[in-house]
PDB file of C-alpha atoms in Angstrom:
ATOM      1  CA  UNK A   1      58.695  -0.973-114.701  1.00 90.00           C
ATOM      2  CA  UNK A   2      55.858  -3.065-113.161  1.00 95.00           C
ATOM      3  CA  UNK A   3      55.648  -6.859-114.595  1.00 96.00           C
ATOM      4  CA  UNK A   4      52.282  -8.763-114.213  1.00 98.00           C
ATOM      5  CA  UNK A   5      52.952 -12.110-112.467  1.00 98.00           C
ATOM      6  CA  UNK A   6      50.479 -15.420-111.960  1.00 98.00           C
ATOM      7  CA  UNK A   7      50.383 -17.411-109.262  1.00 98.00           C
ATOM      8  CA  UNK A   8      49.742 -21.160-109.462  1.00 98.00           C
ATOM      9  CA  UNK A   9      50.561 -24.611-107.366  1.00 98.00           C
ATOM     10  CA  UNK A  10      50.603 -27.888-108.156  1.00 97.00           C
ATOM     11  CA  UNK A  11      49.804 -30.113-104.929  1.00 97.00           C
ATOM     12  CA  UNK A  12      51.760 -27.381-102.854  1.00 97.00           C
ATOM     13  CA  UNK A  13      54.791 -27.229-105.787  1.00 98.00           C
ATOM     14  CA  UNK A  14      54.267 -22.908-105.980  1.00 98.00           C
ATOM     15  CA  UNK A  15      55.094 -20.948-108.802  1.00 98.00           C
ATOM     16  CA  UNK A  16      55.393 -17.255-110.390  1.00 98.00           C
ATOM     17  CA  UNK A  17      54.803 -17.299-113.825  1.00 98.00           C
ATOM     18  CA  UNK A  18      55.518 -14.760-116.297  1.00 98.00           C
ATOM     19  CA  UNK A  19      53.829 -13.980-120.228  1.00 98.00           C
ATOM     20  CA  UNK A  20      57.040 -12.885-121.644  1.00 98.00           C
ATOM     21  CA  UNK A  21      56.142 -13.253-125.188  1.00 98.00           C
ATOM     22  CA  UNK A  22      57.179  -9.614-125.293  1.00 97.00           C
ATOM     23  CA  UNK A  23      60.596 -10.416-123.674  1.00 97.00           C
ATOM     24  CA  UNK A  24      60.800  -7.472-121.670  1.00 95.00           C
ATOM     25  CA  UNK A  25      61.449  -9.084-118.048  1.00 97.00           C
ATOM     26  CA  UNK A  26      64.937  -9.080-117.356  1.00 97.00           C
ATOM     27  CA  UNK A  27      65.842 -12.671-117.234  1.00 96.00           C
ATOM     28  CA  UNK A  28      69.568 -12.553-116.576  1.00 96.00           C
ATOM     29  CA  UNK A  29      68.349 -10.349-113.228  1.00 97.00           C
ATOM     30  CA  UNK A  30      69.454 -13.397-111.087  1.00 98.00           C
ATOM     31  CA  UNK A  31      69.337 -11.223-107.479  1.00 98.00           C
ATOM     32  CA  UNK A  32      65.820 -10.101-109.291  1.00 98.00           C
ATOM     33  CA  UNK A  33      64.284 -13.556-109.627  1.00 98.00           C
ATOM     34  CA  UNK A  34      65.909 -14.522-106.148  1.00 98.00           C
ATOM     35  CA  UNK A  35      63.673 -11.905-104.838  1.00 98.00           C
ATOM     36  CA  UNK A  36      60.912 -12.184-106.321  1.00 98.00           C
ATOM     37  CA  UNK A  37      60.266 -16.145-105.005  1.00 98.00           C
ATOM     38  CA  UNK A  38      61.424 -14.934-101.542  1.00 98.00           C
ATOM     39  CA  UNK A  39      58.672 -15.596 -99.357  1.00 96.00           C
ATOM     40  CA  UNK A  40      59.315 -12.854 -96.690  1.00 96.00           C
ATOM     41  CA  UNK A  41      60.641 -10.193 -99.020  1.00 95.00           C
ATOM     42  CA  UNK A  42      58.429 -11.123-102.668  1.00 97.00           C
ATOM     43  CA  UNK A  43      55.947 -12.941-103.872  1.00 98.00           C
ATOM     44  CA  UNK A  44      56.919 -16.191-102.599  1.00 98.00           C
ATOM     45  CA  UNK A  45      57.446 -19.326-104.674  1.00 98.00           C
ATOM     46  CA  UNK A  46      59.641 -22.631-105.438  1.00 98.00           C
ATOM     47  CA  UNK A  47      60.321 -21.259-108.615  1.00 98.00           C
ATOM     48  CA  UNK A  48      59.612 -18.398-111.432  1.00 98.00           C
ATOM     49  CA  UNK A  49      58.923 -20.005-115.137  1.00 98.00           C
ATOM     50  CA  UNK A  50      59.052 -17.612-118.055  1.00 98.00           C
ATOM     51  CA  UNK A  51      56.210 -18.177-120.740  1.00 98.00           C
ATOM     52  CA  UNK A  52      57.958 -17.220-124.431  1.00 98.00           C
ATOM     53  CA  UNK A  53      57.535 -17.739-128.029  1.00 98.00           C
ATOM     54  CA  UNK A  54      59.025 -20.961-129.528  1.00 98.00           C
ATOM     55  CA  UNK A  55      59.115 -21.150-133.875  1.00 97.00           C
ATOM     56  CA  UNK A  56      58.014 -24.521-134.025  1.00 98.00           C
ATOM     57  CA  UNK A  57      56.096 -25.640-130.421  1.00 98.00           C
ATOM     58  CA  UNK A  58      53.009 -23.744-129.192  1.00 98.00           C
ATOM     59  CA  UNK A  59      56.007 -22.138-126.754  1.00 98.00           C
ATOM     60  CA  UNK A  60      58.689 -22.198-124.621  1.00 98.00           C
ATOM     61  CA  UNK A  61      59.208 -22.967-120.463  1.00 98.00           C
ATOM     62  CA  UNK A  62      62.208 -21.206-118.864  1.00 98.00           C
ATOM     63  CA  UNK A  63      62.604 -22.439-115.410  1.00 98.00           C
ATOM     64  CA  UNK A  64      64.809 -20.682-112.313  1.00 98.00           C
ATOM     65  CA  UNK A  65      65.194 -22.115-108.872  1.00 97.00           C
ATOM     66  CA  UNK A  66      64.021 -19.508-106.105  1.00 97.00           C
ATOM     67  CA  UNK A  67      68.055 -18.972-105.970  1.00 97.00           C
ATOM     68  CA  UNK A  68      67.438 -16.770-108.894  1.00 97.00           C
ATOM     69  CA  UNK A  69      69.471 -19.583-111.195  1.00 97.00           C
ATOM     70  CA  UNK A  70      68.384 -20.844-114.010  1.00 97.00           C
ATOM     71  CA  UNK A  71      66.814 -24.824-113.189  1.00 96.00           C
ATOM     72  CA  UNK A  72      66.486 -27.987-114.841  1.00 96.00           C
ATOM     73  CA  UNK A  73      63.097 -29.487-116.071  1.00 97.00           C
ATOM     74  CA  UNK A  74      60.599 -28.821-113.492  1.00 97.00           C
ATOM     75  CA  UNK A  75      57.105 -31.645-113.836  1.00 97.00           C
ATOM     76  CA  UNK A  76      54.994 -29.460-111.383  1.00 98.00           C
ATOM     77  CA  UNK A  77      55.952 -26.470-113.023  1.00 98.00           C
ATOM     78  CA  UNK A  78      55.412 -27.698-116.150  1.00 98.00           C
ATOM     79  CA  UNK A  79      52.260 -28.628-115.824  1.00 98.00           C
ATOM     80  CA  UNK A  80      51.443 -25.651-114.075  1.00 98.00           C
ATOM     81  CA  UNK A  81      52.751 -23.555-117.223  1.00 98.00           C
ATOM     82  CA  UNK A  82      50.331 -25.562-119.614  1.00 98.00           C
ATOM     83  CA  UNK A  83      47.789 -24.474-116.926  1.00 98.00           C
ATOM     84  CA  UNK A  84      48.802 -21.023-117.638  1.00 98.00           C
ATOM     85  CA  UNK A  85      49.131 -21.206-121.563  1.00 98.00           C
ATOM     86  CA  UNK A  86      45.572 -21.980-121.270  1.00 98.00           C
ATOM     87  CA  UNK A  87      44.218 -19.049-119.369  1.00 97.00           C
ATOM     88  CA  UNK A  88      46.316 -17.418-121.471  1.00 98.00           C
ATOM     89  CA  UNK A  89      44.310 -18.893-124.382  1.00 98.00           C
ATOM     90  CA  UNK A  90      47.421 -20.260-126.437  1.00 98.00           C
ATOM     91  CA  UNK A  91      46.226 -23.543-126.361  1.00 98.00           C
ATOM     92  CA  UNK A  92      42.575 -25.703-125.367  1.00 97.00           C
ATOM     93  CA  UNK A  93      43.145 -28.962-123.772  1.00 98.00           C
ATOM     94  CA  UNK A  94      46.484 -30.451-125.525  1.00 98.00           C
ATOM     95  CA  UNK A  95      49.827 -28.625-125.739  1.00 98.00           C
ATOM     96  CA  UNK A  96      53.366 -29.409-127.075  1.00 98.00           C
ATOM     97  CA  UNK A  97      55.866 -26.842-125.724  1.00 98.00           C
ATOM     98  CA  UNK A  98      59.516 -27.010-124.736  1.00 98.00           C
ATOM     99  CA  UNK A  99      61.600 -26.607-121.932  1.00 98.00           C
ATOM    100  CA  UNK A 100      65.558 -27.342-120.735  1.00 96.00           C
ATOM    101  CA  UNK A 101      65.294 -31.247-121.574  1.00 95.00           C
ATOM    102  CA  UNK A 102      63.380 -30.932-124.715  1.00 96.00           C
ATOM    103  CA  UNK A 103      59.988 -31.339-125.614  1.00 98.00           C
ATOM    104  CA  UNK A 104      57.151 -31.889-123.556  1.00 98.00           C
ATOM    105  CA  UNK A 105      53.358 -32.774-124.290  1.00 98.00           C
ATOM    106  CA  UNK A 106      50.571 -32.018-121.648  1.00 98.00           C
ATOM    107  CA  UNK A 107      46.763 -32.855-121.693  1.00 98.00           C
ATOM    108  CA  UNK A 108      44.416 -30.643-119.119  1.00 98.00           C
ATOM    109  CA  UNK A 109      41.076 -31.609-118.142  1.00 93.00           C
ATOM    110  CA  UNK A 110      39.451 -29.157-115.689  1.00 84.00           C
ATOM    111  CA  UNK A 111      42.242 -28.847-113.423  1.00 83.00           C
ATOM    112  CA  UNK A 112      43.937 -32.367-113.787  1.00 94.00           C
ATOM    113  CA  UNK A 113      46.980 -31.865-115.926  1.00 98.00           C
ATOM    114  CA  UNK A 114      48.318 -34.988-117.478  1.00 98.00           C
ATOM    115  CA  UNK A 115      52.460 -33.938-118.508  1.00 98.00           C
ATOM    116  CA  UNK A 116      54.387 -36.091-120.455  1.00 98.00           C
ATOM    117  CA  UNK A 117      58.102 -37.094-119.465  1.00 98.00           C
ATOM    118  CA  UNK A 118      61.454 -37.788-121.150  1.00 96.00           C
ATOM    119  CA  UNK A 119      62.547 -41.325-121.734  1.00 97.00           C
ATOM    120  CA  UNK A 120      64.734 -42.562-118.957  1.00 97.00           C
ATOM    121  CA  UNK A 121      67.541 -44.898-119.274  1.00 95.00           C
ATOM    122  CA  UNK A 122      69.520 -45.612-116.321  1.00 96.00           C
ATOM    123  CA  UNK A 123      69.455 -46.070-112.442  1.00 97.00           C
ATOM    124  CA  UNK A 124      72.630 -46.038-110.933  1.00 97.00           C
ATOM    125  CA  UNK A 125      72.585 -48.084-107.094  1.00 97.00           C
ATOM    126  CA  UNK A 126      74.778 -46.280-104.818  1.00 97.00           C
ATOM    127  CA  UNK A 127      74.879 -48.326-101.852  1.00 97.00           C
ATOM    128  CA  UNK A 128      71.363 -49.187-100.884  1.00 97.00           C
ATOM    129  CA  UNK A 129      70.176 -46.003-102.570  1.00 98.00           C
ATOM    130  CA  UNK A 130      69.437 -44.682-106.578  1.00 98.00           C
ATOM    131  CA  UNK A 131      69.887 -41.677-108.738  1.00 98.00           C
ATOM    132  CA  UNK A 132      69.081 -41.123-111.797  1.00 98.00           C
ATOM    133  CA  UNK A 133      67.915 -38.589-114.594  1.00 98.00           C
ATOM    134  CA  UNK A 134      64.418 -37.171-114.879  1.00 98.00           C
ATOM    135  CA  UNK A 135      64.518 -34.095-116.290  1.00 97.00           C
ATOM    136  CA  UNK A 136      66.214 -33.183-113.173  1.00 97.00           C
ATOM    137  CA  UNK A 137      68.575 -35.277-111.121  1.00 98.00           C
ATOM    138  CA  UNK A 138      67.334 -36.958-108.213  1.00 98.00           C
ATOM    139  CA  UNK A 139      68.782 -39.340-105.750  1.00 98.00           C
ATOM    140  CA  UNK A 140      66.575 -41.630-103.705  1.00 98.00           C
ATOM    141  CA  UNK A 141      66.721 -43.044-100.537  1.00 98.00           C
ATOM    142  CA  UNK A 142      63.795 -46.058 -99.326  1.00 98.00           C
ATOM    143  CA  UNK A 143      63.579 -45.096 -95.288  1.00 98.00           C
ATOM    144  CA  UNK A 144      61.060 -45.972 -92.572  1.00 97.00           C
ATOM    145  CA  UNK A 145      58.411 -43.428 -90.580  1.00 97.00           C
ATOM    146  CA  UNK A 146      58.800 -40.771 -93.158  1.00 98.00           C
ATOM    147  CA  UNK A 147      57.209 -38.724 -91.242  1.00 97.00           C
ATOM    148  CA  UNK A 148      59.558 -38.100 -88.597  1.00 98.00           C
ATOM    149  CA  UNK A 149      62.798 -38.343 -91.106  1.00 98.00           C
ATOM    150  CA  UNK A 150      65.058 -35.465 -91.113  1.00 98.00           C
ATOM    151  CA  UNK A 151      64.309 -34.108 -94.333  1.00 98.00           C
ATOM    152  CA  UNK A 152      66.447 -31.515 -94.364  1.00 98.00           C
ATOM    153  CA  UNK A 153      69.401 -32.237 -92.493  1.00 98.00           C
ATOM    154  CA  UNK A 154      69.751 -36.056 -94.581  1.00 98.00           C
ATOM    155  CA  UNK A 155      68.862 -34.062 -97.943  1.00 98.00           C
ATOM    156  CA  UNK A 156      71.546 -31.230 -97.393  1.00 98.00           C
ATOM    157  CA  UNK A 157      73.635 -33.887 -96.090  1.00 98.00           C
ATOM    158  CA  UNK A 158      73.510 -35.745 -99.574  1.00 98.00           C
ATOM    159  CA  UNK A 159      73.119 -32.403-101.960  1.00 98.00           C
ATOM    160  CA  UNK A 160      76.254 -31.026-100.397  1.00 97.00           C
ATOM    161  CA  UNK A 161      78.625 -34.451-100.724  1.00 97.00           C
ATOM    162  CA  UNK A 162      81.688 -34.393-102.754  1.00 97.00           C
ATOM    163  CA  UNK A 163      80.004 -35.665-105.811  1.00 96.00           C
ATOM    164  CA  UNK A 164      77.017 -33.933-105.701  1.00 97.00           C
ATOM    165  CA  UNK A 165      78.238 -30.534-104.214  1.00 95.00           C
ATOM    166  CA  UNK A 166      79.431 -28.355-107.648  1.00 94.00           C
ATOM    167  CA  UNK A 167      75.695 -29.565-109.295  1.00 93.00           C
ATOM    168  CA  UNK A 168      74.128 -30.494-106.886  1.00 95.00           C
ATOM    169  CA  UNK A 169      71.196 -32.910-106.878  1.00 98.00           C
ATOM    170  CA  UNK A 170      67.533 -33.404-105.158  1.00 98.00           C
ATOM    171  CA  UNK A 171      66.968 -35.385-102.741  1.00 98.00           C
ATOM    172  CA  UNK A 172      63.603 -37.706-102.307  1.00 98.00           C
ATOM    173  CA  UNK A 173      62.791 -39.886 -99.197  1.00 98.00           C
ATOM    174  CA  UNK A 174      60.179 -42.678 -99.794  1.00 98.00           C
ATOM    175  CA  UNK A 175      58.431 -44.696 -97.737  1.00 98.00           C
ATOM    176  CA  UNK A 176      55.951 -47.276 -99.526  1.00 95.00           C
ATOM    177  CA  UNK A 177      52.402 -47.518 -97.705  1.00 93.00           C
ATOM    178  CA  UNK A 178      50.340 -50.056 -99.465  1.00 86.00           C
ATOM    179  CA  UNK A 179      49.569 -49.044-102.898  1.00 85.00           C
ATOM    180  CA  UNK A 180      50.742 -45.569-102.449  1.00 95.00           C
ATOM    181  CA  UNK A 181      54.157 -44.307-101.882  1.00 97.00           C
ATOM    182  CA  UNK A 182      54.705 -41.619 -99.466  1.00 98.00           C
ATOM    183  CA  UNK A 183      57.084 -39.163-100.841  1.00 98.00           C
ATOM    184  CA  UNK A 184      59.265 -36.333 -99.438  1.00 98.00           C
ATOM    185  CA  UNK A 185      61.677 -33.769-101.356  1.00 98.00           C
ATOM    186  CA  UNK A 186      65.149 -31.669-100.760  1.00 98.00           C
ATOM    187  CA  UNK A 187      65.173 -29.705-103.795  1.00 98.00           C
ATOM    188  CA  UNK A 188      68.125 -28.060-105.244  1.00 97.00           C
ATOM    189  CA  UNK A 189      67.836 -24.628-105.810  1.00 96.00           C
ATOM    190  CA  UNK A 190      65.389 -23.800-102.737  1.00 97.00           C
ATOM    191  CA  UNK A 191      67.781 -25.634-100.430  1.00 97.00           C
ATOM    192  CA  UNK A 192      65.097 -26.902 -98.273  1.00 97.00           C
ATOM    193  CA  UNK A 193      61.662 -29.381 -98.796  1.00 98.00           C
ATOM    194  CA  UNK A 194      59.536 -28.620-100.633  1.00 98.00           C
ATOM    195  CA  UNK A 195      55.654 -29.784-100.656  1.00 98.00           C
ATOM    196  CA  UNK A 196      56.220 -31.631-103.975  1.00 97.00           C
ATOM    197  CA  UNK A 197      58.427 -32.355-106.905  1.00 98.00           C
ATOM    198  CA  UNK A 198      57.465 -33.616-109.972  1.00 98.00           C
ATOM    199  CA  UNK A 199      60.478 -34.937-111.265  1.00 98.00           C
ATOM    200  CA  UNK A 200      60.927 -35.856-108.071  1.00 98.00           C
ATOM    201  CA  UNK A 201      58.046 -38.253-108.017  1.00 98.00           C
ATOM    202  CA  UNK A 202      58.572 -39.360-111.412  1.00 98.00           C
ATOM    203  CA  UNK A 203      62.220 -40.450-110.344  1.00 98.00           C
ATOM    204  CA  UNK A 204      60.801 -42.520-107.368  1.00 98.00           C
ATOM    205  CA  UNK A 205      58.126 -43.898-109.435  1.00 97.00           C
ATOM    206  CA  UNK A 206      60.680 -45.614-111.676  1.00 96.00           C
ATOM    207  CA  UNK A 207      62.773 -46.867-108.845  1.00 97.00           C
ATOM    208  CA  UNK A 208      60.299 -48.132-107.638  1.00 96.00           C
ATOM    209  CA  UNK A 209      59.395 -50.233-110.327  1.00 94.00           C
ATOM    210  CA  UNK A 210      62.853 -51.571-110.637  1.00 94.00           C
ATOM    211  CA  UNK A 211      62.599 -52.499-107.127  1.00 93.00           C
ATOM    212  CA  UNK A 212      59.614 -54.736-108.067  1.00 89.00           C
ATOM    213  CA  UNK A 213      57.494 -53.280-105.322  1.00 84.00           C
ATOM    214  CA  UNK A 214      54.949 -53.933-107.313  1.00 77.00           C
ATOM    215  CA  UNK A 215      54.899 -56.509-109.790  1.00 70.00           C
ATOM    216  CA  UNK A 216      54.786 -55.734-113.361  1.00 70.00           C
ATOM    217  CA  UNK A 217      53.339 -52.143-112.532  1.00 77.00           C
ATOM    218  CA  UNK A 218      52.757 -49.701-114.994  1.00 93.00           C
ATOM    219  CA  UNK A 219      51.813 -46.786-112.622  1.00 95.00           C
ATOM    220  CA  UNK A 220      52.164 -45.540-108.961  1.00 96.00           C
ATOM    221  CA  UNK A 221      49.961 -43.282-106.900  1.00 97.00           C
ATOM    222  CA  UNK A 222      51.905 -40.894-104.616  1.00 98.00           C
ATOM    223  CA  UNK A 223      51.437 -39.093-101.502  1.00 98.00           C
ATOM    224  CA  UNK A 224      53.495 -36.068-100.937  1.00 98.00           C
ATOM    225  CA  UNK A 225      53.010 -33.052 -98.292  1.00 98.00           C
ATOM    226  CA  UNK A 226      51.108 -30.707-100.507  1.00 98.00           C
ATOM    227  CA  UNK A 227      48.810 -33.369-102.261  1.00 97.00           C
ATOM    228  CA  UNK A 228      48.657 -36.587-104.788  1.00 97.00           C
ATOM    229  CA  UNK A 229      50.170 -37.241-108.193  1.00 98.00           C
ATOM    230  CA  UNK A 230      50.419 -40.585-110.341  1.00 97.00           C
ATOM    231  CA  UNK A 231      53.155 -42.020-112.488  1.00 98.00           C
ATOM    232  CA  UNK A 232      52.514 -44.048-115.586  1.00 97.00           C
ATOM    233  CA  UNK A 233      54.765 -45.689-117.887  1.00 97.00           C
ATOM    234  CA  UNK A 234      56.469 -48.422-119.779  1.00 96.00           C
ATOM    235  CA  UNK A 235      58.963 -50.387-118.565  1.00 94.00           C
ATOM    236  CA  UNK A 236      61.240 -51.456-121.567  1.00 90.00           C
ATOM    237  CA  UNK A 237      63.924 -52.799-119.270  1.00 85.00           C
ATOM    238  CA  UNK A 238      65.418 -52.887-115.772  1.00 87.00           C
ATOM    239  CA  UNK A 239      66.283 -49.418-115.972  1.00 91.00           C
ATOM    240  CA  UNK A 240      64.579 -48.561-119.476  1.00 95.00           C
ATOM    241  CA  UNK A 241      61.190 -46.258-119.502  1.00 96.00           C
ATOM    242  CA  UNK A 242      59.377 -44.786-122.103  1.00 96.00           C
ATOM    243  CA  UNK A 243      56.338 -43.247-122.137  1.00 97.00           C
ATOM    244  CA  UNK A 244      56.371 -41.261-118.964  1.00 98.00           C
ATOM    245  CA  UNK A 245      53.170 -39.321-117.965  1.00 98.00           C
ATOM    246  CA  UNK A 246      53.122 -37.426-114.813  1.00 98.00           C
ATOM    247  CA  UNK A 247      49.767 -36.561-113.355  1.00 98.00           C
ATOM    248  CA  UNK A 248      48.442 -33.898-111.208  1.00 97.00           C
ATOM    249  CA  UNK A 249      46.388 -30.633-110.052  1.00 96.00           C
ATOM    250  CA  UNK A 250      47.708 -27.446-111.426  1.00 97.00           C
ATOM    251  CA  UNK A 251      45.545 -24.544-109.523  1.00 97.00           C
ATOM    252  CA  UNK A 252      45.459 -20.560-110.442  1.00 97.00           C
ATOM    253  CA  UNK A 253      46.363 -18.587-106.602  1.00 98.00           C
ATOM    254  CA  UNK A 254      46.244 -15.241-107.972  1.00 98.00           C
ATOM    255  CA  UNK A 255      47.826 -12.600-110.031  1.00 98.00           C
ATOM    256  CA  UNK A 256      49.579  -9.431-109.285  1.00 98.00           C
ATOM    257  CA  UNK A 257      51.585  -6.493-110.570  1.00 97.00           C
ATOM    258  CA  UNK A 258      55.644  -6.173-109.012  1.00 97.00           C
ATOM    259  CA  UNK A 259      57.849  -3.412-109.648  1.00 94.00           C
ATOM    260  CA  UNK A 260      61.103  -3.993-110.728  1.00 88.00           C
TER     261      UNK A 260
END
């Protein structure tokens, strides 16, 4: 059986995404999906999301790590799925859809995708660093020259602890520069860094604003390997936001058949 497959990034976040409407690809084919976002032996990607039919939202996102696993909200991906429902001509430039955490709502102009968030209460402090819930779990650790941090070896270090090691958790390095923050990501799942993480962002976004980096700020520009994103929200309390909108680029690569 040959499956048609899409291609699309957003800033460097790569995906595979499937129209399964017809739910013929064989989702439970964990070794399957493993392969298929190998980059040596597939098509290559962070991820594979599933496009299906929901009864009440314009659809539905089903998100698996590159492990082949099923994953946890994905921002980049979702954004890059609205993307997709587009070309697909589901929807024109506003979307509701759902996906593991519930429903989403996503605005696309040209190829700016504006994705909106679940509510967040809660940063726990461990030590000098966060973690909390967006979608996804994330823990976050402020460091200095970003550039030359060990990514993977402090991210695996962390994902693999005793209390993160049966779920696991991604990990996201920050390093505020200015107005920006500079952001790098261990994601769970692809066990390594990734270019970008949406959730990712999102988390350090909000930890950032309970830091008071920046006072009384309703939105943060970041600056990740594979491009920039924004974060805007409302901050009801210390660790109380609402209104969570993640922007970003969602781009078409290409499309392809694969055999199964």
């Amino acid at each position: 059986m040959k499956i048609e497959f899409h291609k699309y990034q957003g800033a460097g976040n790569d995906f595979v995404l499937v129209d399964n409407r017809d739910l013929n690809f064989p989702e439970h084919n964990t070794q399957l999906i493993k392969r298929i976002c190998d980059r040596r032996f597939g098509v290559g990607a962070d991820g594979l999301i599933l496009l299906q039919n929901h009864a009440k939202l314009d659809f539905e996102m089903l998100y698996f790590n590159a492990d082949g696993n099923i994953g946890s909200m994905c921002g980049n991906g979702g954004r890059c799925v609205a993307a997709f429902a587009q070309e697909l001509k589901l929807i024109k430039t506003e979307t509701a859809f759902h996906a593991s955490d519930g429903k989403h709502e996503a605005l696309l102009k040209d190829k700016l995708i504006m994705l909106k968030m679940a509510d967040v209460i809660g940063i726990e402090k461990i030590g000098k660093d966060f973690y909390l819930n967006t979608g996804s779990p994330h823990y976050v650790r402020f460091v200095e020259n970003l550039a030359a941090y060990d990514v993977v070896g402090e991210g695996r270090k962390i994902r693999n602890s005793s209390r993160f090691k049966k779920l696991g958790t991604n990990v996201n390095f920050v390093e505020p520069a200015g107005t920006v923050l500079k952001v790098r990501t261990y994601e769970r799942g692809v066990e390594d860094e990734t270019l970008s993480c949406g959730t990712g962002v999102t988390a350090v976004a909000l930890v950032a604003a309970f830091r008071g980096i920046k006072k009384a700020a309703k939105q943060f520009s970041i600056a990740t390997p594979g491009g920039k994103l924004k974060v805007s929200f409302e901050q009801q309390a210390d660790t109380s936001f609402k209104d969570i909108w993640l922007h970003g680029p969602a781009e078409f690569v290409y499309k392809g058949m694969y055999n199964i």
